[in-house]
GROMACS .gro file of C-alpha atoms in nm:
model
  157
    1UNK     CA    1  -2.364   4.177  -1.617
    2UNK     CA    2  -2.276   3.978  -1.911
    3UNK     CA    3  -1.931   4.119  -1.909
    4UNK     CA    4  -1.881   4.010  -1.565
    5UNK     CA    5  -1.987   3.651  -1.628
    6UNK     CA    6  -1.760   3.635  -1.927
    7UNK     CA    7  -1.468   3.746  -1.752
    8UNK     CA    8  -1.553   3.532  -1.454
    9UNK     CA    9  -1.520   3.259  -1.704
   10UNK     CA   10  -1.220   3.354  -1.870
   11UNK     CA   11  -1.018   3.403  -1.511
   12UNK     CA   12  -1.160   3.041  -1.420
   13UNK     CA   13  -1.011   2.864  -1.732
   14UNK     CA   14  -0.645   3.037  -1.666
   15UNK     CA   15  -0.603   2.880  -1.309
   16UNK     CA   16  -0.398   2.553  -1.339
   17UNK     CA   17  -0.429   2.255  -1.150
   18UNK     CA   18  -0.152   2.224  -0.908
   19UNK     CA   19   0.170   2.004  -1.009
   20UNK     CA   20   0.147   1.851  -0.684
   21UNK     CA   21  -0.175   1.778  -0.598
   22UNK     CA   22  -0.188   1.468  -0.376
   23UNK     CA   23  -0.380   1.155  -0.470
   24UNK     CA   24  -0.457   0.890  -0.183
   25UNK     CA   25  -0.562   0.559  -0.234
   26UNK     CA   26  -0.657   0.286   0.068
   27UNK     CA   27  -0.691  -0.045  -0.078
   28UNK     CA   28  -0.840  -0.370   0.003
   29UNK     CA   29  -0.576  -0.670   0.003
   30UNK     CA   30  -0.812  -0.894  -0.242
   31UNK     CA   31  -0.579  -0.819  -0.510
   32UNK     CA   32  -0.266  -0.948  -0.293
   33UNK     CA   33  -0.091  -1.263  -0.438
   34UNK     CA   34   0.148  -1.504  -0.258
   35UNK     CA   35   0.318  -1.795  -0.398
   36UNK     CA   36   0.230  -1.964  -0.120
   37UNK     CA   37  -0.108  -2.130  -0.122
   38UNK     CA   38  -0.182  -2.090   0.270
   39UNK     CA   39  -0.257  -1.697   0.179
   40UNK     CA   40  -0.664  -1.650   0.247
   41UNK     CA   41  -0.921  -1.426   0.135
   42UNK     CA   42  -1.181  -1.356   0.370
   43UNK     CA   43  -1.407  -1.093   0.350
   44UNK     CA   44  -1.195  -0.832   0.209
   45UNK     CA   45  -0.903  -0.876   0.398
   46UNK     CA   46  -0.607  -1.160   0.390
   47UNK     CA   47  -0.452  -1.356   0.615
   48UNK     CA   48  -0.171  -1.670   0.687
   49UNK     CA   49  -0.387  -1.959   0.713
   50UNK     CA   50  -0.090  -2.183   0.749
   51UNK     CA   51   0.034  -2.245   1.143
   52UNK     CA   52   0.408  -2.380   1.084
   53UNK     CA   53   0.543  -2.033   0.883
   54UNK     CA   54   0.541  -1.714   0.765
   55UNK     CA   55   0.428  -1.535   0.422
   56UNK     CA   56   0.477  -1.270   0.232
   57UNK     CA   57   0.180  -1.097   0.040
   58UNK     CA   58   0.269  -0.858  -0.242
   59UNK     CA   59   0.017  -0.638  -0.330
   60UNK     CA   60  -0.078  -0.376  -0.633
   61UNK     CA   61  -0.047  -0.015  -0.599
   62UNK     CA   62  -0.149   0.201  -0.922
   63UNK     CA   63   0.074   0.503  -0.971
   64UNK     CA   64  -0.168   0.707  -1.200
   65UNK     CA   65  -0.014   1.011  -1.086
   66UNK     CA   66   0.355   1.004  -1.330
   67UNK     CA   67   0.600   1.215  -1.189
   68UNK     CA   68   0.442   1.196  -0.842
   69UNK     CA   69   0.655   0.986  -0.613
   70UNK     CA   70   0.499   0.809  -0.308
   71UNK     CA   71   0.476   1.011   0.030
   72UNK     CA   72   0.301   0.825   0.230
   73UNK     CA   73   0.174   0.464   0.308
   74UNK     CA   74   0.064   0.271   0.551
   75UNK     CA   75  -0.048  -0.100   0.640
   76UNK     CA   76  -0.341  -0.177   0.902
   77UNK     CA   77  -0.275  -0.541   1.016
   78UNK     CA   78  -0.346  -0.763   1.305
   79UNK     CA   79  -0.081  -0.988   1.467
   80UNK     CA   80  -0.175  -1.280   1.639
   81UNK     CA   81   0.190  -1.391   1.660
   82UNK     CA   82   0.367  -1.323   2.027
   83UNK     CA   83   0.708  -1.494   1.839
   84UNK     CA   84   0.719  -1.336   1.532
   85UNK     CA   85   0.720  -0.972   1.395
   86UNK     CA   86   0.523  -0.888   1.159
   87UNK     CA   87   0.691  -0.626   0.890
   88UNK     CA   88   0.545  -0.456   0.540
   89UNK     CA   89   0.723  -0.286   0.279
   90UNK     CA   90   0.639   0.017   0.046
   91UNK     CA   91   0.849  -0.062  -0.275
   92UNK     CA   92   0.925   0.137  -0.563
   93UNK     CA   93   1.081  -0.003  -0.907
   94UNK     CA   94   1.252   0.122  -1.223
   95UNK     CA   95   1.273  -0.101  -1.523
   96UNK     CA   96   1.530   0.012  -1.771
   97UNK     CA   97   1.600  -0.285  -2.044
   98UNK     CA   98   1.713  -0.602  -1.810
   99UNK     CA   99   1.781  -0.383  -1.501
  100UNK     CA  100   1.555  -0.322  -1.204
  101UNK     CA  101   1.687  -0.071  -1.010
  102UNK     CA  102   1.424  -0.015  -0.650
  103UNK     CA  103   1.410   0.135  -0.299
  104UNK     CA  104   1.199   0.045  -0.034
  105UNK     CA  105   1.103   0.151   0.353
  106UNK     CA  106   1.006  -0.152   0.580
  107UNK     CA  107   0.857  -0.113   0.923
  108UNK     CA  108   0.832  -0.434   1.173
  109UNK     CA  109   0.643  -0.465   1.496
  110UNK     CA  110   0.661  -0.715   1.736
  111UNK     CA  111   0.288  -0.588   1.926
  112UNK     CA  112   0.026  -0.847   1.944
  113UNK     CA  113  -0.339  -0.680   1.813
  114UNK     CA  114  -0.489  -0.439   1.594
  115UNK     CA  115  -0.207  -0.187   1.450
  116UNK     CA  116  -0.101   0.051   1.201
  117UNK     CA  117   0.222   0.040   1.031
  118UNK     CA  118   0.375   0.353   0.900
  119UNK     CA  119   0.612   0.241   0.608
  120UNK     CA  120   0.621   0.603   0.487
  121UNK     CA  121   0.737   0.757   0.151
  122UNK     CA  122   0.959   0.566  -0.078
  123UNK     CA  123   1.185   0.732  -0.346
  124UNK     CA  124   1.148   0.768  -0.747
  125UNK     CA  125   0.897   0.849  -0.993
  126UNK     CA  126   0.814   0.836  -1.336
  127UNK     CA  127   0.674   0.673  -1.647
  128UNK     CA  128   0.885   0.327  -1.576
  129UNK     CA  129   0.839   0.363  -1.160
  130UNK     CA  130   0.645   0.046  -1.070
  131UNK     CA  131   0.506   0.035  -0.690
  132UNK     CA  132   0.374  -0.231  -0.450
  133UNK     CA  133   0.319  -0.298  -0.093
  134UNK     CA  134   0.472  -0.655   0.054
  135UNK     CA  135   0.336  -0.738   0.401
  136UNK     CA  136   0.549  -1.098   0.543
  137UNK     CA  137   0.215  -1.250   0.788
  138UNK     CA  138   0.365  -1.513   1.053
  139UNK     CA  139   0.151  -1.789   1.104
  140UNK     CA  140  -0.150  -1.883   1.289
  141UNK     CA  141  -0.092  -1.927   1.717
  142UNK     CA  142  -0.315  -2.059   1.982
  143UNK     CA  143  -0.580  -2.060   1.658
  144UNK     CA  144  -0.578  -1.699   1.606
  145UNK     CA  145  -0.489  -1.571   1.258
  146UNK     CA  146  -0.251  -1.263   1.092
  147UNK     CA  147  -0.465  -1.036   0.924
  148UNK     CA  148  -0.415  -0.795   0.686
  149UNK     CA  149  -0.707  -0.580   0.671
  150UNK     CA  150  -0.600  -0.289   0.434
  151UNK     CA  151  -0.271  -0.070   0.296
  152UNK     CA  152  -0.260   0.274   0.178
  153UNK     CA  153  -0.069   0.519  -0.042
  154UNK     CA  154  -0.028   0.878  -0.130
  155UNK     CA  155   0.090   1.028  -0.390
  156UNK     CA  156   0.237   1.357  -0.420
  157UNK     CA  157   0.246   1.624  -0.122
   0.00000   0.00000   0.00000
């Protein structure tokens, strides 16, 4: 018996933890910036409190998995605009020295309501990769407001 628990627990301390082991992360906007001032926080989500334009809200992502790039994100929003599309954008950086070198996927809609937006995976990764999600909000119409209510990411397959 004891020889089967010890070799049990040898055989468990030689199995490695996958290389690609995905790590997903949905995120409340409260850590969004704009350097607009008409950008609100309300109850965990943001939104354009301003009527006459649009703006853009970058947000944090946290790439604690190096080496990993990102394979999937997504924005959930609500668009009260029937003029305006609203669009968000997974971005990915590299800072070498003075250069920034970055791809991106964007994905618009121009549906009224409660929606998902797919933005997808977004190339590079690494120790200098630096990520974020932008989301542009048109303005307020007829009263109602553009929300953003919450973005995701995945990292890794």
């Amino acid at each position: 018996m004891k020889n089967t628990i010890l070799l049990l627990a040898s055989c468990l301390l030689v199995i490695p933890a996958s290389a690609s082991a995905a790590d997903s992360k949905t995120y409340s906007p409260v850590g969004c910036h704009s350097n607009q001032d008409t950008l609100t926080n309300s109850f965990s989500r943001v939104y354009n409190s301003s009527s006459t334009s649009s703006i853009s809200a970058t947000c944090p992502v946290i790439n604690d998995s190096m080496g990993q790039p990102i394979t999937d994100s997504w924005a959930r929003v609500y668009d009260s605009s029937a003029s305006e599309d609203i669009c968000c954008t997974i971005r990915s950086y590299s800072q070498s020295g003075p250069s920034v070198v970055g791809s991106w996927n964007t994905t618009c809609s121009s549906n009224e309501g409660e929606q998902v937006l797919n933005t997808g995976a977004v190339g590079g990764s690494g120790e200098n990769r630096m990520y974020s999600m932008q989301c542009s909000l048109p303005p307020r119409e007829d009263g109602d407001r553009t929300y953003l209510f919450a973005y995701h990411v995945q990292e890794g397959n």
